[in-house]
Tab-separated table of C-alpha atoms and ligand atoms in Angstrom:
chain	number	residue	atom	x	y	z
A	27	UNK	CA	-3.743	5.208	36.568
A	28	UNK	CA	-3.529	8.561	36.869
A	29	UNK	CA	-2.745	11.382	34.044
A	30	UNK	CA	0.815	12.865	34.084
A	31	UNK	CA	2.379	9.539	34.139
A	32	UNK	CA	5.249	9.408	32.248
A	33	UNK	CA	5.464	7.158	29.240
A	34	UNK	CA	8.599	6.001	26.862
A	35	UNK	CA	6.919	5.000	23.855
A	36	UNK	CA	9.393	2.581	21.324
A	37	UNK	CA	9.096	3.003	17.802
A	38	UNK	CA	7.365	6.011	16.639
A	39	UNK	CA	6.126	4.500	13.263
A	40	UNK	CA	2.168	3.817	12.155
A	41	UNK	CA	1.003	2.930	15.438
A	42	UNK	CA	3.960	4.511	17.665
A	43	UNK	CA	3.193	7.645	16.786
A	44	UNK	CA	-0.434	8.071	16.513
A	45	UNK	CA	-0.064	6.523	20.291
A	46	UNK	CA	2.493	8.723	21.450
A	47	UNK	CA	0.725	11.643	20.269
A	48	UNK	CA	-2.554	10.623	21.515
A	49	UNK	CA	-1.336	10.191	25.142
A	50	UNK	CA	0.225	13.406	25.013
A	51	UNK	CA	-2.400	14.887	24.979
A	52	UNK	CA	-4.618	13.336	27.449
A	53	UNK	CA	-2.636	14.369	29.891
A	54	UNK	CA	0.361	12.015	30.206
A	55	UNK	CA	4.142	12.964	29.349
A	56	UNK	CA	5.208	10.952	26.580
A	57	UNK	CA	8.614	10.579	25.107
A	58	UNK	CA	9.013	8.637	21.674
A	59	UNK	CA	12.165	7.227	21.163
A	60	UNK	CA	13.316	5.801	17.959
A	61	UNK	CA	16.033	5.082	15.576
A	62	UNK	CA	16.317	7.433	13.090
A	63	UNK	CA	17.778	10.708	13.922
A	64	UNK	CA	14.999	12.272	10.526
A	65	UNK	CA	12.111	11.006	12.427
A	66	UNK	CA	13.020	12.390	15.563
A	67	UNK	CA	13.770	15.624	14.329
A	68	UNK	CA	10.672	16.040	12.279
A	69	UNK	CA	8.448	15.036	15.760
A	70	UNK	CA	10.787	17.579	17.562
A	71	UNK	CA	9.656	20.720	15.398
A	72	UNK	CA	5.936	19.389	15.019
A	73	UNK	CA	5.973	17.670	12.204
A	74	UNK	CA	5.187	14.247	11.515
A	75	UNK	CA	6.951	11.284	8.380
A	76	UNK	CA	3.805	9.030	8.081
A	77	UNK	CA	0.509	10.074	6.011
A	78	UNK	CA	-2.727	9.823	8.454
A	79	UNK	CA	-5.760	11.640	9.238
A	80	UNK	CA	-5.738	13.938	11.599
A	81	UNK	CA	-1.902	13.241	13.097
A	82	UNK	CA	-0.487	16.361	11.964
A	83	UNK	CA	-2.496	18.398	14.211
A	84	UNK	CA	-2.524	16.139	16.965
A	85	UNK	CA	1.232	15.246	17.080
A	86	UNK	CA	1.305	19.388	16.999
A	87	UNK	CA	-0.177	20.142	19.712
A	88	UNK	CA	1.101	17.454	21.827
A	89	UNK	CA	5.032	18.637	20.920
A	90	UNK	CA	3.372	22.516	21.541
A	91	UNK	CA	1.867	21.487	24.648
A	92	UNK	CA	5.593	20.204	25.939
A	93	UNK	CA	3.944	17.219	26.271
A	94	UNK	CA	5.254	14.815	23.342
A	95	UNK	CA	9.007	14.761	22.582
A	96	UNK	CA	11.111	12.460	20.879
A	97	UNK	CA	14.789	11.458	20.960
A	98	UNK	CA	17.567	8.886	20.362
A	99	UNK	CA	17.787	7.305	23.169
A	100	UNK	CA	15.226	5.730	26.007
A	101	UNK	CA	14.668	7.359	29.147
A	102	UNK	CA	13.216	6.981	32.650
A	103	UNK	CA	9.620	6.229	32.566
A	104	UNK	CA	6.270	4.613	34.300
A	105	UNK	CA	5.009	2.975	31.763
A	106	UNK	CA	6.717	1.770	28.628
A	107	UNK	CA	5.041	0.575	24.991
A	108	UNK	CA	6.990	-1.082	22.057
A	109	UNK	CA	5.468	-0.613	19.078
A	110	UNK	CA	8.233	-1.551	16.295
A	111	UNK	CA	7.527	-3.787	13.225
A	112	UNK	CA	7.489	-7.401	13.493
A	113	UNK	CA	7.953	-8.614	9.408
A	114	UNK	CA	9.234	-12.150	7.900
A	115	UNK	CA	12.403	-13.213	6.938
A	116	UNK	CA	12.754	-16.006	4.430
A	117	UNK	CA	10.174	-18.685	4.187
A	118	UNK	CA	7.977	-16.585	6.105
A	119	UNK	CA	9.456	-16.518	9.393
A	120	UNK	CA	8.492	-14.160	12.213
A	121	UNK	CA	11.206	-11.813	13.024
A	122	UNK	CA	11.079	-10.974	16.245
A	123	UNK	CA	14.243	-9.132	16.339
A	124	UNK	CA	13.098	-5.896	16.633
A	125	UNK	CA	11.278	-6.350	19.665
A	126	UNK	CA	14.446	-7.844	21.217
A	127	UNK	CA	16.764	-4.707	20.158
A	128	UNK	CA	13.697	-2.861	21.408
A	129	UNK	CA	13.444	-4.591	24.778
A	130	UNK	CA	17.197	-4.645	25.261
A	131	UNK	CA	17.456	-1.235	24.801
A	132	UNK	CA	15.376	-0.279	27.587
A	133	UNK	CA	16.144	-2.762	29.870
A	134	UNK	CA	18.407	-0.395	31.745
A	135	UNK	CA	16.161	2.325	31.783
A	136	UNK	CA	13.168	0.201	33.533
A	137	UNK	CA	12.068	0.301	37.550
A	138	UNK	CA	10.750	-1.668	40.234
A	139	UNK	CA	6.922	-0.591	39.959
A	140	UNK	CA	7.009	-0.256	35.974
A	141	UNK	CA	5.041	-1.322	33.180
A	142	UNK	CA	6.065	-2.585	30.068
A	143	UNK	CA	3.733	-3.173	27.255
A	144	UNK	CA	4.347	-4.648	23.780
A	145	UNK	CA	2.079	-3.391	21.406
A	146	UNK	CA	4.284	-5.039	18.174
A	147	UNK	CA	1.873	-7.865	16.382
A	148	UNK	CA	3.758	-11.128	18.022
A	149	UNK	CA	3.675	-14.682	17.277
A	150	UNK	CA	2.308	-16.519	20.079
A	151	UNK	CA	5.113	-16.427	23.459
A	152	UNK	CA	6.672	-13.562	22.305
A	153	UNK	CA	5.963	-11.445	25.165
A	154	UNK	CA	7.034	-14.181	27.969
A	155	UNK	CA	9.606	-15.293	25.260
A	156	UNK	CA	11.270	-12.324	23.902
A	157	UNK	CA	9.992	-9.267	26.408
A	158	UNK	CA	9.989	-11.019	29.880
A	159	UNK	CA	13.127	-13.187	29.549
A	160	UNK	CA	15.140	-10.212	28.570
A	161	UNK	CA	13.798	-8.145	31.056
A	162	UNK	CA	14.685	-11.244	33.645
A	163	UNK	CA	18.070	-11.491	32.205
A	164	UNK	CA	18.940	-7.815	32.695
A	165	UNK	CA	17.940	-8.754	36.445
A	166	UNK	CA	14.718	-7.222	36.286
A	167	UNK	CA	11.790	-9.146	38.857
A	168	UNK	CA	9.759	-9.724	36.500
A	169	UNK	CA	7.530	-12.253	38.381
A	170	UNK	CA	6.948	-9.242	41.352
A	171	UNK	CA	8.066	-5.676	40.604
A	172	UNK	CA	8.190	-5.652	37.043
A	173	UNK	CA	4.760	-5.781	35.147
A	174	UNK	CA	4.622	-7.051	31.236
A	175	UNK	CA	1.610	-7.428	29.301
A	176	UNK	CA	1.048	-7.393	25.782
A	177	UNK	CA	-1.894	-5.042	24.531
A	178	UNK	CA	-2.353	-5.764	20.519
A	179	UNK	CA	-2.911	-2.790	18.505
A	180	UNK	CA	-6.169	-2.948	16.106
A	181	UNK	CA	-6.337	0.115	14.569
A	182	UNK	CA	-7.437	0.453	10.526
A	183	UNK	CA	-4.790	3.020	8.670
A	184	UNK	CA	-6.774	5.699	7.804
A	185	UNK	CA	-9.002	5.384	10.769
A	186	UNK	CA	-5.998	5.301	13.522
A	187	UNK	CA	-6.858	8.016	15.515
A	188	UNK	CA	-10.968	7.108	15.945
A	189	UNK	CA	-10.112	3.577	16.326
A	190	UNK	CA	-7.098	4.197	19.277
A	191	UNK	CA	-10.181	5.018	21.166
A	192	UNK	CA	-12.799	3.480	20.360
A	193	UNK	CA	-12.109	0.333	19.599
A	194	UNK	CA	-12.111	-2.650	22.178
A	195	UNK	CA	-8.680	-3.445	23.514
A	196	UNK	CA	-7.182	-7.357	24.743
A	197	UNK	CA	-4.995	-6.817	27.565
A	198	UNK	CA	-3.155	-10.337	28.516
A	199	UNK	CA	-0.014	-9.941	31.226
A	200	UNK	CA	2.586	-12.477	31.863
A	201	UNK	CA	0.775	-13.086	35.049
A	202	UNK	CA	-2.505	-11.090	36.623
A	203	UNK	CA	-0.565	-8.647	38.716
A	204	UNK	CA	0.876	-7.420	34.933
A	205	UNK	CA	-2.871	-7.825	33.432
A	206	UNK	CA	-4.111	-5.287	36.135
A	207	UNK	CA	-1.642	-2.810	35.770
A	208	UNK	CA	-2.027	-2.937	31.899
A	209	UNK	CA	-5.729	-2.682	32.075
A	210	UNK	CA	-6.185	-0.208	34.867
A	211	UNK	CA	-3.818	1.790	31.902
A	212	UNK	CA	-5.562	1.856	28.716
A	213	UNK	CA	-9.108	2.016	30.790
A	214	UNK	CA	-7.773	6.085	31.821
A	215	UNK	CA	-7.754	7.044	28.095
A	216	UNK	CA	-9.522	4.038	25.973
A	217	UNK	CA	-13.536	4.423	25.148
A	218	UNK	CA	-14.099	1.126	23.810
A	219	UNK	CA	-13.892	-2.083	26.758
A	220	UNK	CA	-10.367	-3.153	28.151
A	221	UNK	CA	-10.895	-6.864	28.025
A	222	UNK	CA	-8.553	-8.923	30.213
A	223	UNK	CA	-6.855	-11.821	29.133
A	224	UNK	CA	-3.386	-13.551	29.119
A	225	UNK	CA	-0.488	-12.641	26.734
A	226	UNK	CA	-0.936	-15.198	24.488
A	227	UNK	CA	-4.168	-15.535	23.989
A	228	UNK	CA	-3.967	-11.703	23.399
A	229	UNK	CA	-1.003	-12.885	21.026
A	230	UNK	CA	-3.170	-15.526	18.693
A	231	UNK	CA	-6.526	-13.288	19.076
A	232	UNK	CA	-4.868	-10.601	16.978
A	233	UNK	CA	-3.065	-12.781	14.655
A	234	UNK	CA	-6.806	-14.551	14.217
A	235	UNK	CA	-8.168	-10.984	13.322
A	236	UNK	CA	-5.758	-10.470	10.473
A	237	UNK	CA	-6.077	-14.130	9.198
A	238	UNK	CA	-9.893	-14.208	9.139
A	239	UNK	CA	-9.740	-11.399	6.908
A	240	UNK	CA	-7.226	-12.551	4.916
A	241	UNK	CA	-9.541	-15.551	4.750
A	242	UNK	CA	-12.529	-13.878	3.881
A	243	UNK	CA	-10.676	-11.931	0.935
A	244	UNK	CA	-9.341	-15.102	-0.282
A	245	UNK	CA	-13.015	-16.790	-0.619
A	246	UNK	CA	-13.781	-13.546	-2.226
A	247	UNK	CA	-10.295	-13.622	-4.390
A	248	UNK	CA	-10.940	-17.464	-5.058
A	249	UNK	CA	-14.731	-16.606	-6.636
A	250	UNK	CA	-13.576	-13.906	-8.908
A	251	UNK	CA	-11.656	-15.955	-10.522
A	252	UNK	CA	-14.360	-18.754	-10.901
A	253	UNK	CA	-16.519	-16.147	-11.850
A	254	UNK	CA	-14.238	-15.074	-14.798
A	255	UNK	CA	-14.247	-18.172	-16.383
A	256	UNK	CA	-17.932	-18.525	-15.966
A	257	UNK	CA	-18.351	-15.146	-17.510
A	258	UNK	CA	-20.470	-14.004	-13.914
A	259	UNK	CA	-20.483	-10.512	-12.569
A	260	UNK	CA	-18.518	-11.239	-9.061
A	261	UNK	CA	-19.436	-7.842	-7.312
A	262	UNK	CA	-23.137	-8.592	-8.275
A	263	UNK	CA	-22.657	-12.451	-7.123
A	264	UNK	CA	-21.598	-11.192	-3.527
A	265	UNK	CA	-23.665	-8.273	-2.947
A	266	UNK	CA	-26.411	-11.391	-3.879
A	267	UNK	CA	-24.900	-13.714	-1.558
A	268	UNK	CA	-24.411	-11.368	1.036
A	269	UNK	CA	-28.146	-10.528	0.909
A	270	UNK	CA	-28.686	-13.818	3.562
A	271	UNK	CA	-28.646	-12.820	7.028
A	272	UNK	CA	-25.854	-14.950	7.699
A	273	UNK	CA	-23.431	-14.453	4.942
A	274	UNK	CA	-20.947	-11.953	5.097
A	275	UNK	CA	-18.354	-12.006	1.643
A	276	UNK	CA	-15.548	-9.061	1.610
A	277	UNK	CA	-14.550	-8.050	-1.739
A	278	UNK	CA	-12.084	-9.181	-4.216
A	279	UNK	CA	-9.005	-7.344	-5.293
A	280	UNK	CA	-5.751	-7.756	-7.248
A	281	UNK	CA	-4.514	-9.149	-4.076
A	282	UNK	CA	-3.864	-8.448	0.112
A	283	UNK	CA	-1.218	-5.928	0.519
A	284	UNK	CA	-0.489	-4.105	3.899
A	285	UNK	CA	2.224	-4.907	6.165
A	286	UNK	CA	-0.854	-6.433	8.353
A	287	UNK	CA	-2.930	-9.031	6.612
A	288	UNK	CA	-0.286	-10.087	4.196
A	289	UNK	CA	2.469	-11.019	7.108
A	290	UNK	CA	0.447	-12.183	10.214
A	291	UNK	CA	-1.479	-14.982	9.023
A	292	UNK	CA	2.401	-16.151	8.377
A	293	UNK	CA	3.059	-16.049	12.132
A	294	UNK	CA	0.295	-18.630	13.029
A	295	UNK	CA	1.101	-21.201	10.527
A	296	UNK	CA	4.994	-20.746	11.524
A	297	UNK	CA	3.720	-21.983	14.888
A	298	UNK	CA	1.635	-24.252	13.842
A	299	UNK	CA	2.412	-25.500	10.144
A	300	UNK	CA	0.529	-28.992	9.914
A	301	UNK	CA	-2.882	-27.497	11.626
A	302	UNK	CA	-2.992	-23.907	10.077
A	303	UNK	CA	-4.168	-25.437	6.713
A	304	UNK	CA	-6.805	-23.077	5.923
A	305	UNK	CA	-4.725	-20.370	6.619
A	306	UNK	CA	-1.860	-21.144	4.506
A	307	UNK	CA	-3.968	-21.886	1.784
A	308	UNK	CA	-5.671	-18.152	2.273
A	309	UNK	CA	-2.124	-16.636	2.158
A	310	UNK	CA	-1.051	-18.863	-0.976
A	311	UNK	CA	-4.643	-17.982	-2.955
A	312	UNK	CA	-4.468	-13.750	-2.224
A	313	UNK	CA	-0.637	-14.044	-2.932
A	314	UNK	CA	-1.123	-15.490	-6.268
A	315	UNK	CA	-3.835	-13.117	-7.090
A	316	UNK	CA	-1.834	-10.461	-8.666
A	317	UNK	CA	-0.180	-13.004	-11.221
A	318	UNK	CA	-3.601	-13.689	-11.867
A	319	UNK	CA	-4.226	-10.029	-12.862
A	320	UNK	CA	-1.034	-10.142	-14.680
A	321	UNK	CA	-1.363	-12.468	-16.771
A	322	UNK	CA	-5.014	-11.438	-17.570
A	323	UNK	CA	-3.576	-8.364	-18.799
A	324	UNK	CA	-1.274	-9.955	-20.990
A	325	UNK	CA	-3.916	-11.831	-22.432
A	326	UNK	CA	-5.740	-8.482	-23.292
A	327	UNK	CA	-3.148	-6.832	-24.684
A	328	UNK	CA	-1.839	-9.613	-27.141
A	329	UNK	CA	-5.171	-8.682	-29.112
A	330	UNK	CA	-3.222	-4.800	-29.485
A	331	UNK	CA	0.099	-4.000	-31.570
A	332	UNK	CA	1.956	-2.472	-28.111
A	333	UNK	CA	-1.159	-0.737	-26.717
A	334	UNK	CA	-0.909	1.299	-23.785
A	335	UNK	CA	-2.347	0.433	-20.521
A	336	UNK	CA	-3.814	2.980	-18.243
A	337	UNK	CA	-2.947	1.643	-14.331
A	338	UNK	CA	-5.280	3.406	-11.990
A	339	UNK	CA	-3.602	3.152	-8.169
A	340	UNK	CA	-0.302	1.484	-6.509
A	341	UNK	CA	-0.909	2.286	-2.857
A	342	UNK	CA	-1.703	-1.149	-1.250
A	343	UNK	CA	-5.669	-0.025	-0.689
A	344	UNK	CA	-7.985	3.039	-0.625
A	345	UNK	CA	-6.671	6.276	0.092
A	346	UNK	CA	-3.723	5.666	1.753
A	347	UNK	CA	-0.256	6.600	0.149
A	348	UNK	CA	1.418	3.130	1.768
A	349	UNK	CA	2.956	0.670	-0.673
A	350	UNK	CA	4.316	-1.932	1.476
A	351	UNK	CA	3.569	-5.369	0.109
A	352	UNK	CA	1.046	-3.537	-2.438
A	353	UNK	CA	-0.099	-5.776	-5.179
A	354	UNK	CA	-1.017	-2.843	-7.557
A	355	UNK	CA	2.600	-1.710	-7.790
A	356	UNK	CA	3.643	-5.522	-7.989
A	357	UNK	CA	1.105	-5.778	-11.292
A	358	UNK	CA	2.635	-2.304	-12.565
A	359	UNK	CA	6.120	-3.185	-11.936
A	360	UNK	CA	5.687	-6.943	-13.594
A	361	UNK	CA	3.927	-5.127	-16.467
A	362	UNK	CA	6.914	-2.561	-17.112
A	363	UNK	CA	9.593	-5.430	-16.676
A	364	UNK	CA	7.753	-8.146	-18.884
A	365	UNK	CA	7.275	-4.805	-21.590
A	366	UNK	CA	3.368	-5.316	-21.617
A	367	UNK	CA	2.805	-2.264	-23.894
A	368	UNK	CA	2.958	1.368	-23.237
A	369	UNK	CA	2.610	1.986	-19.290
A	370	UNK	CA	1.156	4.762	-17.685
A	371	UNK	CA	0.238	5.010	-14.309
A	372	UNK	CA	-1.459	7.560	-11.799
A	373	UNK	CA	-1.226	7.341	-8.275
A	374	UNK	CA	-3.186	10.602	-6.685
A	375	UNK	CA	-2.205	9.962	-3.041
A	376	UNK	CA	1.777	10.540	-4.297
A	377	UNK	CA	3.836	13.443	-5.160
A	378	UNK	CA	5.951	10.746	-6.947
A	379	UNK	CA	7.307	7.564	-7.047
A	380	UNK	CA	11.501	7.063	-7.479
A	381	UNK	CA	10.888	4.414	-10.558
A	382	UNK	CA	7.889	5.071	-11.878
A	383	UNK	CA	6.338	8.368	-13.531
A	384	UNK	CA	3.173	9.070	-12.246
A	385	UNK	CA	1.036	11.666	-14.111
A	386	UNK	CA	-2.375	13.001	-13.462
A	387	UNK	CA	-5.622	10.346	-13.880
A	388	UNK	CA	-7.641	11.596	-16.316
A	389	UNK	CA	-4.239	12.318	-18.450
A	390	UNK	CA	-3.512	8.253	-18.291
A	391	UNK	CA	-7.555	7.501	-19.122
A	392	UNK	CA	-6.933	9.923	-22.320
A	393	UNK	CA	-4.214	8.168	-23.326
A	394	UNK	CA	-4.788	4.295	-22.367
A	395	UNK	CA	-6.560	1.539	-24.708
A	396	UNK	CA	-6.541	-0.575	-21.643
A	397	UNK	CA	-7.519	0.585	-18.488
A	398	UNK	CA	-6.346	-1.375	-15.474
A	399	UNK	CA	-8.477	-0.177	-12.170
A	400	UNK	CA	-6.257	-1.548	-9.508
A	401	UNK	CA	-6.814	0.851	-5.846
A	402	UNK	CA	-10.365	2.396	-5.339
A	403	UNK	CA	-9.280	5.661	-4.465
A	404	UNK	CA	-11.646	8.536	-4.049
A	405	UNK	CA	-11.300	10.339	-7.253
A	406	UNK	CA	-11.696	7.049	-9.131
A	407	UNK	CA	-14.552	5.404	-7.198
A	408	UNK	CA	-16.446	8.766	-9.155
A	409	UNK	CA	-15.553	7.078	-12.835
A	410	UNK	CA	-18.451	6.359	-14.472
A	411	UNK	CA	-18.871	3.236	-17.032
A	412	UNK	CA	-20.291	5.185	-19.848
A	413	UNK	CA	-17.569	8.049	-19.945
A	414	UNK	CA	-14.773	4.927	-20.489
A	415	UNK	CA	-16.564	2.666	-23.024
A	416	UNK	CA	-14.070	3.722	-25.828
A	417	UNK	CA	-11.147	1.701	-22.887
A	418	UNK	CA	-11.067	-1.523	-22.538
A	419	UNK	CA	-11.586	-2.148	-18.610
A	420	UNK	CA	-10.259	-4.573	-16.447
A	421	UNK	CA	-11.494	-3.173	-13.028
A	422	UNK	CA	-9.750	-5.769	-10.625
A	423	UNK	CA	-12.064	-3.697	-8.023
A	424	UNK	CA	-15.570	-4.011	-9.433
A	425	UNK	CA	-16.199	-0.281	-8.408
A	426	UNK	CA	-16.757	0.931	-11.694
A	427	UNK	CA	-20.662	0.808	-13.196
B	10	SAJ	N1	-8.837	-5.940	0.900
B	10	SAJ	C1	-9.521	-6.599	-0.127
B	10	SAJ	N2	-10.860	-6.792	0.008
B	10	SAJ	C2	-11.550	-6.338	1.089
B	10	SAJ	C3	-10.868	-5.688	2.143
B	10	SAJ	C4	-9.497	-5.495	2.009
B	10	SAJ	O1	-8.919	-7.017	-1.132
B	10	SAJ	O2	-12.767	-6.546	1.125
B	10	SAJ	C5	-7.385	-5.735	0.776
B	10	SAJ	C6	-6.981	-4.274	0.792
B	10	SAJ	O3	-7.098	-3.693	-0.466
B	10	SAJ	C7	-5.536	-4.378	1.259
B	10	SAJ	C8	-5.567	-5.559	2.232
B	10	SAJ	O4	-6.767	-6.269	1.929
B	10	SAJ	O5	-4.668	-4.686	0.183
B	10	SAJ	C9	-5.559	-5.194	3.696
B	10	SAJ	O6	-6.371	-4.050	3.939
B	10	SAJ	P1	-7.382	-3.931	5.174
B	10	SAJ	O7	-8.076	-2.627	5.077
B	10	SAJ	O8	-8.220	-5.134	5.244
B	10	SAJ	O9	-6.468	-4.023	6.472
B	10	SAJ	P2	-5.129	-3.283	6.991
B	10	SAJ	O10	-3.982	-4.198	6.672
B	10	SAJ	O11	-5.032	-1.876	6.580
B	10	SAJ	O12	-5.423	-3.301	8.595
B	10	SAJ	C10	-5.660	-4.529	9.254
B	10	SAJ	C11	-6.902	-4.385	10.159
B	10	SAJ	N3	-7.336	-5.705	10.625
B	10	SAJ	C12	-8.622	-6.115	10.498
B	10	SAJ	O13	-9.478	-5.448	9.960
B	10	SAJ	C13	-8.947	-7.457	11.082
B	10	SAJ	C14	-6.586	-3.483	11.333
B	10	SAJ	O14	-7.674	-3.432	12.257
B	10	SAJ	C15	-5.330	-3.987	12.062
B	10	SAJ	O15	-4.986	-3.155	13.168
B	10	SAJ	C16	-4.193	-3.934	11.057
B	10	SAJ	O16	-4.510	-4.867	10.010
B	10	SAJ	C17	-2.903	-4.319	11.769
B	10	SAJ	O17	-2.136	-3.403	12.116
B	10	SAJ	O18	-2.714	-5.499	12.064
């Protein structure tokens, strides 16, 4: 597929946008369409709503260029890519209904000869389901001039840009007409291999990403806590285990946060509760990891007359300023309603939080008799054990020696 195609992309969020941006400028004319009148203005003058690497520049020059602009509406285009947010509604169900307002709303906009790709995370059949079926019921062919394939994203926040390139992409159409148009696609700007498949496969390969993770975590989660009650050093028990060839143990934490891990494991075992066993229980074990922390606190601090607790972090990992589904700020939050003590908390990736007072990190180390390590963000991964051994530590990270 040749450059100065024209491409609508749909949603211009954590994925949208770094997308958009990217194609812009390799050459193709993008136009981001999305919702909300604040995030289309900001793209408009250059500017950009979400906190990543690199974008600012990038989503610069591609507006500069003439090459990237956004608007309110869909438009005309070769090739279209939804990337809106597929979350759960109550008891963990996928909701899908994003991708249908998505998909509806350019249905009048798409051509014999197009190509429409969903990008969204999808429960398995969403793109025949959802995309294709509303396509068909607009009147589109869907089965001969209309090509739909769903392309998963992969990329790590915080990495986005690298990864939109160099990772390996799946690439599964509703048929293999739609898989050739896709792939031909993201070969003419992706460096990694454009690996052909069929939607949903493509579907439950990226949901099995996310869940083996969240699996992994939750082996890791499961051992910290047999570790406390054995009185065992956990990061010093993995970094041991993980000294066999064949044994690779990610690290605990006060829990999976994200709007990734913590949501799509959900979307296999709503398609398949009786079998998805494993991956239920993963879900159930990092979920009730922060109540864990909680509670450990607690126990700390009934040994104090109202001590004040130090919380280091609320972004949902490492150096990002995101704190959807973040277990740090559900730990700091629980703490401040249950009135655990004196609370002060530092966050270094945020100007400010609307509830919470944040205030600088070695201010809340000063001040804290507990000191509750709960993101390992840059400036704390440089704490040293010996400058905090007047603290009490609980380091749900194990970063700190
Ligand atoms: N976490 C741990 N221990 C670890 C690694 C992570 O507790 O050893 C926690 C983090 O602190 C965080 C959560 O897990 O709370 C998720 O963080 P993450 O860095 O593992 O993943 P995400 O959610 O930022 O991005 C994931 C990635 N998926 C995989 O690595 C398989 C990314 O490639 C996907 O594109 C992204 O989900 C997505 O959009 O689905």
């Amino acid at each position: 597929m040749s450059a100065n195609k024209k491409v609508c992309v749909v949603g211009l969020g954590y994925i949208g946008l770094p997308t958009a941006s990217l194609l812009g400028t390799k050459g193709f004319s993008v136009y981001g369409y999305d919702v909300s009148q604040r995030v289309v203005d900001t793209i408009n003058r250059g500017g950009i709503h979400i906190v990543e690497p690199d974008l600012d520049i990038l989503v610069k020059s591609a507006v500069q260029s003439g090459n990237l602009t956004a608007g309110l509406e869909p438009c005309e285009a070769d090739v279209f890519i939804i990337a809106v947010p597929t979350p759960f509604r109550e008891g963990h169900q996928p909701d899908v209904s994003y991708i249908e307002e998505a998909t509806k709303r350019i249905a009048p906009y798409v051509k014999a000869g197009n190509l429409v790709i969903l990008e969204s995370t999808s429960p398995v059949g969403t793109t025949e389901n959802v995309v294709a079926r509303i396509l068909r019921e607009a009147g589109h062919d869907v089965d001969e001039d209309v090509f739909v394939a769903h392309c998963p994203e992969r990329v790590l926040p915080g990495r986005i840009l690298v990864e939109l390139i160099e990772n390996d992409r799946l690439v599964g159409g509703i048929n293999e007409a739609s898989t050739a148009k896709a792939v031909e696609f993201y070969e003419s700007f992706v460096r990694g291999d454009v690996i052909a498949t069929n939607a949903r496969t493509a579907e439950l390969a990226k949901l099995t990403e996310n869940a083996f993770r969240d699996v992994n975590i939750a082996f890791a989660n499961e051992m910290s806590l047999i570790c406390d009650k054995e009185e065992i050093n956990v990061g010093e028990l993995i970094s041991l285990a993980n000294r066999h060839p064949r044994v690779n143990i990610l690290q605990p934490g006060p829990g999976v946060g994200g709007h990734c891990i913590a949501v799509d494991p959900w979307f296999i075992v709503a398609g398949a509760p009786d079998l998805a066993r494993l991956v239920r229980t993963a879900r159930e074990v990092n979920d009730a990891k922060p109540g864990w922390v909680v509670d450990k606190v607690k126990r700390v601090a009934a040994k104090f007359h109202r001590p004040t607790i130090g919380c280091l972090g609320l972004a949902f990992k490492a150096d990002v300023d995101d704190l959807r589904e973040s277990p740090a700020l559900h730990i700091v939050q629980q703490l401040i309603r249950d009135g655990v003590g004196e609370i002060l908390v530092s966050e270094p990736n945020l100007e400010e939080h609307p509830e919470i007072p944040l205030l600088p990190h070695h201010e809340v180390i000063k001040k804290a008799d507990i000191l509750l390590l709960l993101v390992d963000h840059k400036p704390f991964r440089k704490l040293k054990a010996a400058e905090l051994k007047e603290k009490i530590l609980i380091d749900t990270r194990g970063i700190i020696q």
